[in-house]
Short mmCIF file of C-alpha atoms in Angstrom, two decimals:
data_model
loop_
_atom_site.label_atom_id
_atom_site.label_comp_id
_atom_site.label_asym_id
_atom_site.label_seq_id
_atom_site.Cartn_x
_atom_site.Cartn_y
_atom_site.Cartn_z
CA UNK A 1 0.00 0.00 0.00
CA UNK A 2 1.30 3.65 -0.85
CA UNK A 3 2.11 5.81 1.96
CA UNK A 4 -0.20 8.21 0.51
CA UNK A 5 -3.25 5.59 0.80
CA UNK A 6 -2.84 4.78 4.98
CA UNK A 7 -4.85 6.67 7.29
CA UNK A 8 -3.42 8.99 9.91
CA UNK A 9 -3.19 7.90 13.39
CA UNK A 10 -2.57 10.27 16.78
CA UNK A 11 -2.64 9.95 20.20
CA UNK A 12 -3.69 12.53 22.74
CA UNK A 13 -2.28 11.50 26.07
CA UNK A 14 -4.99 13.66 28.42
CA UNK A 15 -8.09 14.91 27.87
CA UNK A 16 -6.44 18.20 28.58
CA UNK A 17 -4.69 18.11 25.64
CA UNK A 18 -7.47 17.86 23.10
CA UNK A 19 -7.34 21.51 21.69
CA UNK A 20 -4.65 20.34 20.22
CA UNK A 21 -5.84 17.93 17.76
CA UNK A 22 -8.54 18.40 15.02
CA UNK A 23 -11.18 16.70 15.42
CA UNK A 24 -13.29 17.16 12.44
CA UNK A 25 -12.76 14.43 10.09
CA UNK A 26 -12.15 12.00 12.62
CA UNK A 27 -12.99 8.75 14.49
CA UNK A 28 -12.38 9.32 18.13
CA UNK A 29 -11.46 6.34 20.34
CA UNK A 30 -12.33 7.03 24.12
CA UNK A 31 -10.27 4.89 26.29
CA UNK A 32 -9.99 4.58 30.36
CA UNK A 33 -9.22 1.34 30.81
CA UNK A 34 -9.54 1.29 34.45
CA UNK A 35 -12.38 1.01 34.45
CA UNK A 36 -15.02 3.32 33.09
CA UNK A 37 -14.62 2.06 28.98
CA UNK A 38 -13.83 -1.52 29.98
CA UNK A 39 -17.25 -1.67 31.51
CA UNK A 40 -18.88 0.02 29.09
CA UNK A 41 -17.91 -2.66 26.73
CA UNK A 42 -18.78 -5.32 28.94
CA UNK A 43 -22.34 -3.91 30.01
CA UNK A 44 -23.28 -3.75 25.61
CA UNK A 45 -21.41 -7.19 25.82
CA UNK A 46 -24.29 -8.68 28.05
CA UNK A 47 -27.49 -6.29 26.31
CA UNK A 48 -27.66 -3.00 27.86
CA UNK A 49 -29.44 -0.55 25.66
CA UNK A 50 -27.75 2.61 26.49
CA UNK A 51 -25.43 4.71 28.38
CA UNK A 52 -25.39 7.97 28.81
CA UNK A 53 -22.29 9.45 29.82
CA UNK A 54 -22.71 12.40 32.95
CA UNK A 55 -20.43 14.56 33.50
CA UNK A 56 -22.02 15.95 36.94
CA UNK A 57 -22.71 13.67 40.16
CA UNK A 58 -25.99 15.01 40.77
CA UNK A 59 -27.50 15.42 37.60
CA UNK A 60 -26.40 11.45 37.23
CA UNK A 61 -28.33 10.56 40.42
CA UNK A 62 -31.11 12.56 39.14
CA UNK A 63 -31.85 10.56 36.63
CA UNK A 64 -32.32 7.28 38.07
CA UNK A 65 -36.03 5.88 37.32
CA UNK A 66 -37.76 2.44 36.91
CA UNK A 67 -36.08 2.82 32.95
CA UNK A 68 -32.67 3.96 33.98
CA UNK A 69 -30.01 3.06 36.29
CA UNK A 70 -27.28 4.91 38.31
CA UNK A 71 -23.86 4.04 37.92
CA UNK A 72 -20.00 5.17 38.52
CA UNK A 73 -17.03 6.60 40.60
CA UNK A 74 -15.55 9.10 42.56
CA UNK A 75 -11.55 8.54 43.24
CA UNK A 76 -12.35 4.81 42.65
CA UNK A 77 -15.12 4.04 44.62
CA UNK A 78 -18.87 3.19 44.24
CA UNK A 79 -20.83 6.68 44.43
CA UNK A 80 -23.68 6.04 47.72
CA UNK A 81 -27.37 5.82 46.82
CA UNK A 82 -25.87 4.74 43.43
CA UNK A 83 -26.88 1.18 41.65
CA UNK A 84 -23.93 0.62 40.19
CA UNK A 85 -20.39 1.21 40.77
CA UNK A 86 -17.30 0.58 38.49
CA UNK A 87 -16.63 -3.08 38.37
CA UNK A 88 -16.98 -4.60 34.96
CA UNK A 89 -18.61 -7.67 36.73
CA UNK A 90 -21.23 -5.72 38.16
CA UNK A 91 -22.47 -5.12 34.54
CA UNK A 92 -23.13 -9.03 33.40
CA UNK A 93 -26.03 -9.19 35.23
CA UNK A 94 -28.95 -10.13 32.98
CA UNK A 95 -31.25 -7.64 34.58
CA UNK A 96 -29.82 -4.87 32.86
CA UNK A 97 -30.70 -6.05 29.35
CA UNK A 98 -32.05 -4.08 27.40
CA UNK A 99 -32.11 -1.12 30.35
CA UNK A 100 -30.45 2.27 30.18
CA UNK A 101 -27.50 3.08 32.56
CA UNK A 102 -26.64 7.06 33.75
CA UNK A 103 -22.89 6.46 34.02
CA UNK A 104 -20.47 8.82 35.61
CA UNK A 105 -17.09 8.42 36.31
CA UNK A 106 -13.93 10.99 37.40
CA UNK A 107 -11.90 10.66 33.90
CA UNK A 108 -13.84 8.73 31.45
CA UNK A 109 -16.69 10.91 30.69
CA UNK A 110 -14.43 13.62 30.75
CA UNK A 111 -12.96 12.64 28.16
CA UNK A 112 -15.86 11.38 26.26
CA UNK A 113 -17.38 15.08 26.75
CA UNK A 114 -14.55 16.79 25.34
CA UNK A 115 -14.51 14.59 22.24
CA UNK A 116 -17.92 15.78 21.47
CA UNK A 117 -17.33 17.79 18.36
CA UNK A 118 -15.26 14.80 16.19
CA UNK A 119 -17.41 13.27 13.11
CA UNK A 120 -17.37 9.79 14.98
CA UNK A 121 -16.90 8.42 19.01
CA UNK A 122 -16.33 4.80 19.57
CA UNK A 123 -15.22 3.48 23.26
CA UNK A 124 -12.03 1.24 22.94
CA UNK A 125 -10.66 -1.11 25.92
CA UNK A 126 -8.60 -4.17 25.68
CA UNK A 127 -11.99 -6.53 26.02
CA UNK A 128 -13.04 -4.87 22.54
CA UNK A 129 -9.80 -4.33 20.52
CA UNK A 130 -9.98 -6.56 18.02
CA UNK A 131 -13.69 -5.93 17.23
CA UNK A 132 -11.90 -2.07 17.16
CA UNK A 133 -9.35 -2.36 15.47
CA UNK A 134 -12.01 -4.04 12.53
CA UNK A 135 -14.16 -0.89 13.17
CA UNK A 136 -11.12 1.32 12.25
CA UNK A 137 -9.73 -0.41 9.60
CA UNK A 138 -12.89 -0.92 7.67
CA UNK A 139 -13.58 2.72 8.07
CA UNK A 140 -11.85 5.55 6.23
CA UNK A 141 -11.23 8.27 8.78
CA UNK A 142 -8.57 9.31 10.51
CA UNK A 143 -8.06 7.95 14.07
CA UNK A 144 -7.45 10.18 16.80
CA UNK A 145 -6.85 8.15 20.50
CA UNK A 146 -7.87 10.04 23.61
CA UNK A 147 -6.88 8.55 26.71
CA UNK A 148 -8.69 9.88 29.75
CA UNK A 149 -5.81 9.99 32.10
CA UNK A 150 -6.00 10.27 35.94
CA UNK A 151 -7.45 13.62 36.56
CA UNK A 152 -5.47 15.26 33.48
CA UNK A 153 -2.12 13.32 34.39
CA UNK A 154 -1.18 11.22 31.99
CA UNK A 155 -1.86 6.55 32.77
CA UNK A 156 -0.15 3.88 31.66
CA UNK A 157 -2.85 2.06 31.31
CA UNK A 158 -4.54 4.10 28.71
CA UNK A 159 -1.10 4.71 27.17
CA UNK A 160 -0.45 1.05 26.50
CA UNK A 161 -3.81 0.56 24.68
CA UNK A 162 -3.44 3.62 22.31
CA UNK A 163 0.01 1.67 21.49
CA UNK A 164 -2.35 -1.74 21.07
CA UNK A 165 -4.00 0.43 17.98
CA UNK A 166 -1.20 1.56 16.59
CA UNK A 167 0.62 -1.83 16.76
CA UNK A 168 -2.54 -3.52 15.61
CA UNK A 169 -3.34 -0.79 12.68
CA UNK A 170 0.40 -0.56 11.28
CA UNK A 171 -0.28 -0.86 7.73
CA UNK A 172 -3.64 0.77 7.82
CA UNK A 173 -3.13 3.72 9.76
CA UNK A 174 0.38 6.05 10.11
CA UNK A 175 1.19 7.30 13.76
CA UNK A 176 1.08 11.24 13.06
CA UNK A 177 3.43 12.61 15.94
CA UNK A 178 5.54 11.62 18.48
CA UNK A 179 2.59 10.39 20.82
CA UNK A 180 1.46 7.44 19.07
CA UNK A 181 5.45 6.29 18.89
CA UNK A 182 5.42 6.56 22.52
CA UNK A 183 2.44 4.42 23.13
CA UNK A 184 3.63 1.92 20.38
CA UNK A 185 7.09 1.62 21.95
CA UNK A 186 5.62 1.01 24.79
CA UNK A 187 3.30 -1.47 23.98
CA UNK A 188 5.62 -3.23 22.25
CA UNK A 189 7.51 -3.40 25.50
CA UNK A 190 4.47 -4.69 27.89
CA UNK A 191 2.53 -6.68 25.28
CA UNK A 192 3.39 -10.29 26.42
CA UNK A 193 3.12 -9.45 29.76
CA UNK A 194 0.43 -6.36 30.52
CA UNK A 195 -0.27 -7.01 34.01
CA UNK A 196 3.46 -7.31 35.22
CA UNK A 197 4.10 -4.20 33.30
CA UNK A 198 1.64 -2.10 34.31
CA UNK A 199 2.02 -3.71 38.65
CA UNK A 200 4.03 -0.22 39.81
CA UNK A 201 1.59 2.19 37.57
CA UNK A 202 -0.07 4.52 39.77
CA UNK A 203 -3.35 3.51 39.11
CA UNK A 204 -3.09 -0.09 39.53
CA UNK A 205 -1.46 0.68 42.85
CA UNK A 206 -4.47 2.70 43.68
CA UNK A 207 -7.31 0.17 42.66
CA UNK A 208 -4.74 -2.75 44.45
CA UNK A 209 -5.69 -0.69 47.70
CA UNK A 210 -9.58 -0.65 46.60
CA UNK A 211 -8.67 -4.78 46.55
CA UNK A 212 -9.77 -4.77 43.50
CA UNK A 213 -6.85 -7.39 41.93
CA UNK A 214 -9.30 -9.34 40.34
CA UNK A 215 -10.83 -6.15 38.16
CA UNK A 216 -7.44 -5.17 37.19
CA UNK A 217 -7.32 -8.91 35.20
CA UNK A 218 -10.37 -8.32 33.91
CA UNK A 219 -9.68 -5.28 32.03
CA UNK A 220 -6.13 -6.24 30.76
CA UNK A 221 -8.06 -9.65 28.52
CA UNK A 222 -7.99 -8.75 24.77
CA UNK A 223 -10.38 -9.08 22.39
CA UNK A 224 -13.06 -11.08 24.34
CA UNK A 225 -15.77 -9.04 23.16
CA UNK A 226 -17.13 -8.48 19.98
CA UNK A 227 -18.77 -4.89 20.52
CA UNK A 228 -17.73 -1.44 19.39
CA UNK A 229 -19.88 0.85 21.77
CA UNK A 230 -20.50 4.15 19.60
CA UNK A 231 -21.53 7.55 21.10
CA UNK A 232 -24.70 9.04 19.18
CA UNK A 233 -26.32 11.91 20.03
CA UNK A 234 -24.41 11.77 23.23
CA UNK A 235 -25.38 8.24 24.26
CA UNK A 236 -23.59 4.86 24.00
CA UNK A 237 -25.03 1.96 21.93
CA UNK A 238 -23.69 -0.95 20.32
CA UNK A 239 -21.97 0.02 16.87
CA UNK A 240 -23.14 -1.81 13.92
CA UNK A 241 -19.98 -4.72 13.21
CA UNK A 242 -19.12 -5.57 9.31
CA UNK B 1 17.55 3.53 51.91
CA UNK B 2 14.14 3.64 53.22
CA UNK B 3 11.36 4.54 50.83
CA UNK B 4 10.09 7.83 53.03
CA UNK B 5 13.85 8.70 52.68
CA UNK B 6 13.94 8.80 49.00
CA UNK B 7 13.17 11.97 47.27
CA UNK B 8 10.44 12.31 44.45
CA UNK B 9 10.68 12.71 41.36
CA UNK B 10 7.44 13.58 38.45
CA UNK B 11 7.85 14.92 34.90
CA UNK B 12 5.55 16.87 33.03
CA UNK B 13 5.58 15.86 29.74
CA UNK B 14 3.86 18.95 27.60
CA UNK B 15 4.14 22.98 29.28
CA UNK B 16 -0.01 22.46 28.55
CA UNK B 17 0.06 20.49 31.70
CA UNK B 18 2.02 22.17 34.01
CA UNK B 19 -0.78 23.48 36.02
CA UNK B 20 -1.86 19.90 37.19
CA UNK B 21 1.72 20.19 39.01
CA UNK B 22 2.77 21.49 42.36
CA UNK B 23 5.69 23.85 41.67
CA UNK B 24 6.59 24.72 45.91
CA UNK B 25 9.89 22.93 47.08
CA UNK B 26 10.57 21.31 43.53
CA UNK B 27 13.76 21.85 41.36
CA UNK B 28 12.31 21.94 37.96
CA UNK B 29 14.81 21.04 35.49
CA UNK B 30 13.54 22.33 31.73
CA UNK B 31 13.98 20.18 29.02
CA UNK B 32 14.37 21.05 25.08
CA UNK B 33 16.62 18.91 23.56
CA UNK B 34 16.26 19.49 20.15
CA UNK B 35 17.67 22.29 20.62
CA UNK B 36 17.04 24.86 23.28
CA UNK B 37 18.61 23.63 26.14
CA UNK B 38 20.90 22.13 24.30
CA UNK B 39 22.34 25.54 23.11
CA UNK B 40 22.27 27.45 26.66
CA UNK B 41 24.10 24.01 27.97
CA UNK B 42 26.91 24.47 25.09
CA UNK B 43 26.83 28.51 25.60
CA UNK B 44 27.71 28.35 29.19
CA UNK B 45 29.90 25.55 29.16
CA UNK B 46 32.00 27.53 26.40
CA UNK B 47 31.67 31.07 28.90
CA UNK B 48 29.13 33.04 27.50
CA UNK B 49 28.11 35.10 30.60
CA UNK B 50 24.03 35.01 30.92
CA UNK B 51 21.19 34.18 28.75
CA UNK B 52 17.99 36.08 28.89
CA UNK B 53 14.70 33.91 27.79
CA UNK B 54 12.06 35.95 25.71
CA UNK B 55 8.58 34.60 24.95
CA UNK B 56 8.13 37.32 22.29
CA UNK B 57 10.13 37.50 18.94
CA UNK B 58 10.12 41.82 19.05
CA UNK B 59 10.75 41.85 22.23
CA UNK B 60 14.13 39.81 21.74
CA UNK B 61 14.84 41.76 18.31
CA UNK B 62 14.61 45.25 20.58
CA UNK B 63 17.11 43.53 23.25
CA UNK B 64 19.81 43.75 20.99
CA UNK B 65 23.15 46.16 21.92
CA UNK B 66 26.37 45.92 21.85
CA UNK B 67 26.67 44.14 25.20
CA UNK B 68 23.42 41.52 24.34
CA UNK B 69 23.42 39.43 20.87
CA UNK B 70 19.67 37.89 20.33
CA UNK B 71 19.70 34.62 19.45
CA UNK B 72 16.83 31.68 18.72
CA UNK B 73 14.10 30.21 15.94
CA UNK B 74 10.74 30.23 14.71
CA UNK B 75 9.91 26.51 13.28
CA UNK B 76 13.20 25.69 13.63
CA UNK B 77 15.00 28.03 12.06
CA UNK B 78 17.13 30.90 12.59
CA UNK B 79 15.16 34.37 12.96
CA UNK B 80 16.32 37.34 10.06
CA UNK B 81 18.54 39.81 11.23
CA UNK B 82 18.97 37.65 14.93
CA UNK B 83 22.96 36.99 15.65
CA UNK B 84 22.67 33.63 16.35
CA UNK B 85 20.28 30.58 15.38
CA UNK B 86 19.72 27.33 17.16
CA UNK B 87 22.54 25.27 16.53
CA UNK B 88 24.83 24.26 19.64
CA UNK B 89 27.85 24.91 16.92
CA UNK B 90 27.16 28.45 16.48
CA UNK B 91 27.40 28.68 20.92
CA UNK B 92 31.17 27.84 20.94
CA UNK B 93 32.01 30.95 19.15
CA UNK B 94 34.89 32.55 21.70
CA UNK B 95 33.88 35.93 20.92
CA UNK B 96 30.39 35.27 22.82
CA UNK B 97 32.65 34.42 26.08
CA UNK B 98 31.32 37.00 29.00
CA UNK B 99 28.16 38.12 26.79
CA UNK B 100 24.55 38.09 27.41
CA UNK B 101 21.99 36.56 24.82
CA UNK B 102 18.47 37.31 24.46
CA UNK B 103 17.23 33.95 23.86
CA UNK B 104 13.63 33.06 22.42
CA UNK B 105 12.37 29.79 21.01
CA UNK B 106 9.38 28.23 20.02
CA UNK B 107 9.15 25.86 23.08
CA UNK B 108 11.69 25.89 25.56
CA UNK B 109 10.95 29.81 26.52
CA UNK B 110 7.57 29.01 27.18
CA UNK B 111 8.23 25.60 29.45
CA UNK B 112 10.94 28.21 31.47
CA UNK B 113 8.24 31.10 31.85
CA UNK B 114 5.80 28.50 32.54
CA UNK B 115 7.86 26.98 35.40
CA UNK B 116 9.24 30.62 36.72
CA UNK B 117 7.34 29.97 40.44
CA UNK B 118 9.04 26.81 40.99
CA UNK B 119 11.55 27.39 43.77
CA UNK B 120 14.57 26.53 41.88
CA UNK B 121 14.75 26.15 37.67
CA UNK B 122 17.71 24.36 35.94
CA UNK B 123 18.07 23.46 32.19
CA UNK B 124 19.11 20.12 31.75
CA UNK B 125 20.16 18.19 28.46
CA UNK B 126 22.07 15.46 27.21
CA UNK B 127 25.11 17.56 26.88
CA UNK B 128 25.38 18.19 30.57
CA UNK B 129 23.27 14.94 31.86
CA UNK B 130 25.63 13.96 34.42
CA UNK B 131 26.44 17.01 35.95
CA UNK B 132 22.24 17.86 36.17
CA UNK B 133 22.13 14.28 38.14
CA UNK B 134 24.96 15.04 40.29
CA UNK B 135 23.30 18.84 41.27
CA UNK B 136 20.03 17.11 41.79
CA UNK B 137 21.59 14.00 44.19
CA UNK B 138 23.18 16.92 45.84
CA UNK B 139 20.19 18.81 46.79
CA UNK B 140 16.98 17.71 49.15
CA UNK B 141 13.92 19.18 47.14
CA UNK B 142 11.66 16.86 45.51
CA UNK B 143 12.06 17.29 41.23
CA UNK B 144 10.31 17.98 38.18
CA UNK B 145 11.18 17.27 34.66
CA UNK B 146 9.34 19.51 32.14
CA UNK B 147 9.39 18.86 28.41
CA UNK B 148 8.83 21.74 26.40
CA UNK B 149 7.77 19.09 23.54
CA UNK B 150 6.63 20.59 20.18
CA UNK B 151 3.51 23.75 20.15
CA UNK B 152 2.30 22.03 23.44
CA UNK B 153 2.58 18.19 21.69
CA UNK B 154 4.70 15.28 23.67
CA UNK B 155 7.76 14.62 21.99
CA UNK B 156 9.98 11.75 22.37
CA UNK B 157 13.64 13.13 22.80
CA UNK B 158 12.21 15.35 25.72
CA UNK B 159 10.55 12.48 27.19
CA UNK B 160 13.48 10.24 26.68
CA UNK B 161 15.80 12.54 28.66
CA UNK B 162 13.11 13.04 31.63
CA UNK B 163 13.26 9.65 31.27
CA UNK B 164 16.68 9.65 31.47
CA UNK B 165 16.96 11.53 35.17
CA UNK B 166 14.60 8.89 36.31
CA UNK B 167 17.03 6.35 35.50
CA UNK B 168 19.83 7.80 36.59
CA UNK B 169 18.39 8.83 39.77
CA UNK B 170 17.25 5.51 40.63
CA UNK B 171 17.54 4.96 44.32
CA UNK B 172 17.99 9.15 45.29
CA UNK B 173 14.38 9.73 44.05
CA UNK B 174 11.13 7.85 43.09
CA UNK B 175 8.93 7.99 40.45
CA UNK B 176 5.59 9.96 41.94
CA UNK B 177 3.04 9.09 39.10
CA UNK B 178 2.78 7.18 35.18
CA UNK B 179 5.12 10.11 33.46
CA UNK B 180 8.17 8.94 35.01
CA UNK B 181 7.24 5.56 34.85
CA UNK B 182 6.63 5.86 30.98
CA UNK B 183 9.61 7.94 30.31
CA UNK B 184 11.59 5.62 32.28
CA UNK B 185 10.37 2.33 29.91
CA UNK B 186 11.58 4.43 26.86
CA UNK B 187 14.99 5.08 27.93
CA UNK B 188 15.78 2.01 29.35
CA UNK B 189 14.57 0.68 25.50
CA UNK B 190 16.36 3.74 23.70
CA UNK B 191 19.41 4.05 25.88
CA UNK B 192 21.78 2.11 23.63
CA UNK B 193 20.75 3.81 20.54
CA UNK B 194 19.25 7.38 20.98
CA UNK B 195 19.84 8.10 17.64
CA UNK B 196 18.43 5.21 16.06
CA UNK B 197 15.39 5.27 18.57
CA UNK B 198 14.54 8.55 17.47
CA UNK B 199 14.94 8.11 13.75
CA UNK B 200 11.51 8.02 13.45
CA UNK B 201 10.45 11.00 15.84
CA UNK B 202 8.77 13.81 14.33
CA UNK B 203 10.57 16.32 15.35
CA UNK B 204 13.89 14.64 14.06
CA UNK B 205 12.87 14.45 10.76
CA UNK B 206 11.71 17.55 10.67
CA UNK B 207 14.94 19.16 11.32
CA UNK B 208 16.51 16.45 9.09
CA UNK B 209 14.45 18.42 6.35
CA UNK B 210 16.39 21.05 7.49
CA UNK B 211 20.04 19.44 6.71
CA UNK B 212 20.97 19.08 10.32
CA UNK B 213 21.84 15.76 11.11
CA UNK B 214 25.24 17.10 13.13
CA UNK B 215 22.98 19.34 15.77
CA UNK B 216 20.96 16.17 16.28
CA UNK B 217 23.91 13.74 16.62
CA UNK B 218 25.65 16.61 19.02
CA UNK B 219 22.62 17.21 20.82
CA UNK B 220 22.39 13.19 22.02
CA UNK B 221 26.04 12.83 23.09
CA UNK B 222 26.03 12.52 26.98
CA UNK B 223 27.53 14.25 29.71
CA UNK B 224 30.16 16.10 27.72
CA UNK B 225 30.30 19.41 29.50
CA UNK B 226 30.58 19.88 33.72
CA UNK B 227 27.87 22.73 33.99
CA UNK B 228 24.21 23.22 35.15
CA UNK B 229 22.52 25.98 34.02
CA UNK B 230 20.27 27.73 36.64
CA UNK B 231 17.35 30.48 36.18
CA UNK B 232 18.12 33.43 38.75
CA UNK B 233 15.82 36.59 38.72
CA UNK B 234 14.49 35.20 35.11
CA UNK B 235 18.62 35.19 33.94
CA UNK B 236 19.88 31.81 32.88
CA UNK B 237 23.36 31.59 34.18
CA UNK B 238 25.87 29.20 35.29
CA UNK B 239 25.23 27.26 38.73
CA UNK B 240 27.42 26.26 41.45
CA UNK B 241 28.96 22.30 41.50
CA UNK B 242 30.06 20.21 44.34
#
């Protein structure tokens, strides 16, 4: 394939960064692996209708009713009066088929919020990248990776699955700047063994105190669902697969 | 060593981040390899007396007397009717020995102004890594690396020499949050070849547009001159070694 033909693929390391990068023209991947975009793969994984990501606390709780769920975070933990917290098991349950889920968490809808104005948003973690990576390559856009970070800081986490795409898409999709070769490197670096790489990242330290060792597992599988999660007029449903 | 012993050590990979950093009781130490700090490293080291940073391009122009040259680039390359560009060749001149500079750059000025209410600012680069460790080891406030990266992108060679500090400071100072950590993986993967690791960088080839291969190769050699820059009273001049 001529250079010309591939796609262009960046990275934006925090959501704080996204003024930098265009947006129009673009398919936006939304990642926060811990754990706000691993469970929202999980919960269209096992039939949830919808999601609609809130940036506020209150406005989330206010929208709980017999059609709609509560769920999220705050520094990690489950929000009180809340239905759900941020545990991707807590989303398999086969009472939420088919329901809708208010869903805020500290970083993830942050970053989903600020991606608002790109052409296209799809929610990537590391239980959906291969059905992603399809999505992106059988689309003609340019890909633009938005990790959500820690509170602006920069994650590992999110870091080493921006480099999953890039690795994944070489040959479909160019890294544009300096970012994606930083993720890629360091992919390429952790990729047999995620979970030892990422054991002295701040955020897995963090969740290790929430005992949450098990989650952490969880969200470092690959490809063991077959959903891309698309935001449409500012809610999450299940993307249509080729 | 116990852990509450060791200093700590963060880096802030863009200048668009800095705010998310505490700036009290740190050394900041300014990064901008290619080629910023790489030229106020080779201007002190060869005696040039104190360089003045300038954010604004007219500002630096109107600087200019017989006791101050001015001195820096737009896009990388030399400003018209400015004495001096932004190649560490042009620093070792022996007629600048005991002169001031007015300095301005596209992103090293701003990641110095930006860090200006830290308690203490040094410019580090590859040029003088080993006497920027052994100043740092020498002193008791906690550190931070920031990259002045490319019109408020990451880039790598910044990252790799934050990344750099980290690693050489292993055991004197510990990594407070995922930027170290992430800098650290890259130079412990580039350390062997900087040059070849960076081949692909975006900032390298755009200055290898540019025909300057030998700034690049000169800018990556390590710990050739004994000096540390320091920022008094907004004044970059040389610091005091053990």
């Amino acid at each position: 394939m001529a250079a010309s033909s591939l796609k262009r693929i960046d990275v934006c390391l925090s959501p704080e960064l996204i003024d930098l990068y265009p947006l129009e023209n673009r398919t936006v991947v939304v990642i926060d692996i811990l754990r706000a975009t691993s469970c929202v793969t999980t919960a269209l994984a096992h039939g949830v209708g919808e999601i609609v990501p809130v940036a506020d606390l209150e406005a989330c709780r206010g929208m709980r009713s017999a059609e709609c769920c509560t769920a999220g975070e705050r520094n990690g933990e489950k929000v009180d009066g809340f239905d759900l917290g941020n545990s991707p098991f807590e989303y398999m349950n086969p009472e939420l088929a088919g329901k809708r889920i208010a869903f805020t968490t500290t970083n993830g809808t942050r970053a989903i919020n600020k991606s608002l104005s790109a052409d296209e948003i799809i929610i990537g973690s590391f239980l959906n990248l291969h059905a992603v990576v399809r999505y992106l390559k059988s689309g003609t856009r340019d890909i633009l990776a938005v990790c959500a970070g820690w509170k602006g800081k920069v994650n590992l986490e999110d870091t080493l699955f921006a480099g999953a795409l890039v690795h994944e898409l070489a040959g479909d999709a160019e890294p544009e700047c300096d970012a994606p070769l930083m993720a890629l490197h360091l992919y390429r670096q952790a990729q047999h063994d995620l979970a030892g790489f990422l054991s002295n990242s701040s955020h897995v330290k963090r969740l290790k105190r929430l005992h949450i060792e098990k989650d952490i597992a969880f969200c470092l599988e690959r490809g063991k669902y077959d959903v891309v999660p698309v935001v449409r007029g500012g809610v999450i449903v299940k993307g249509n697969l080729l």
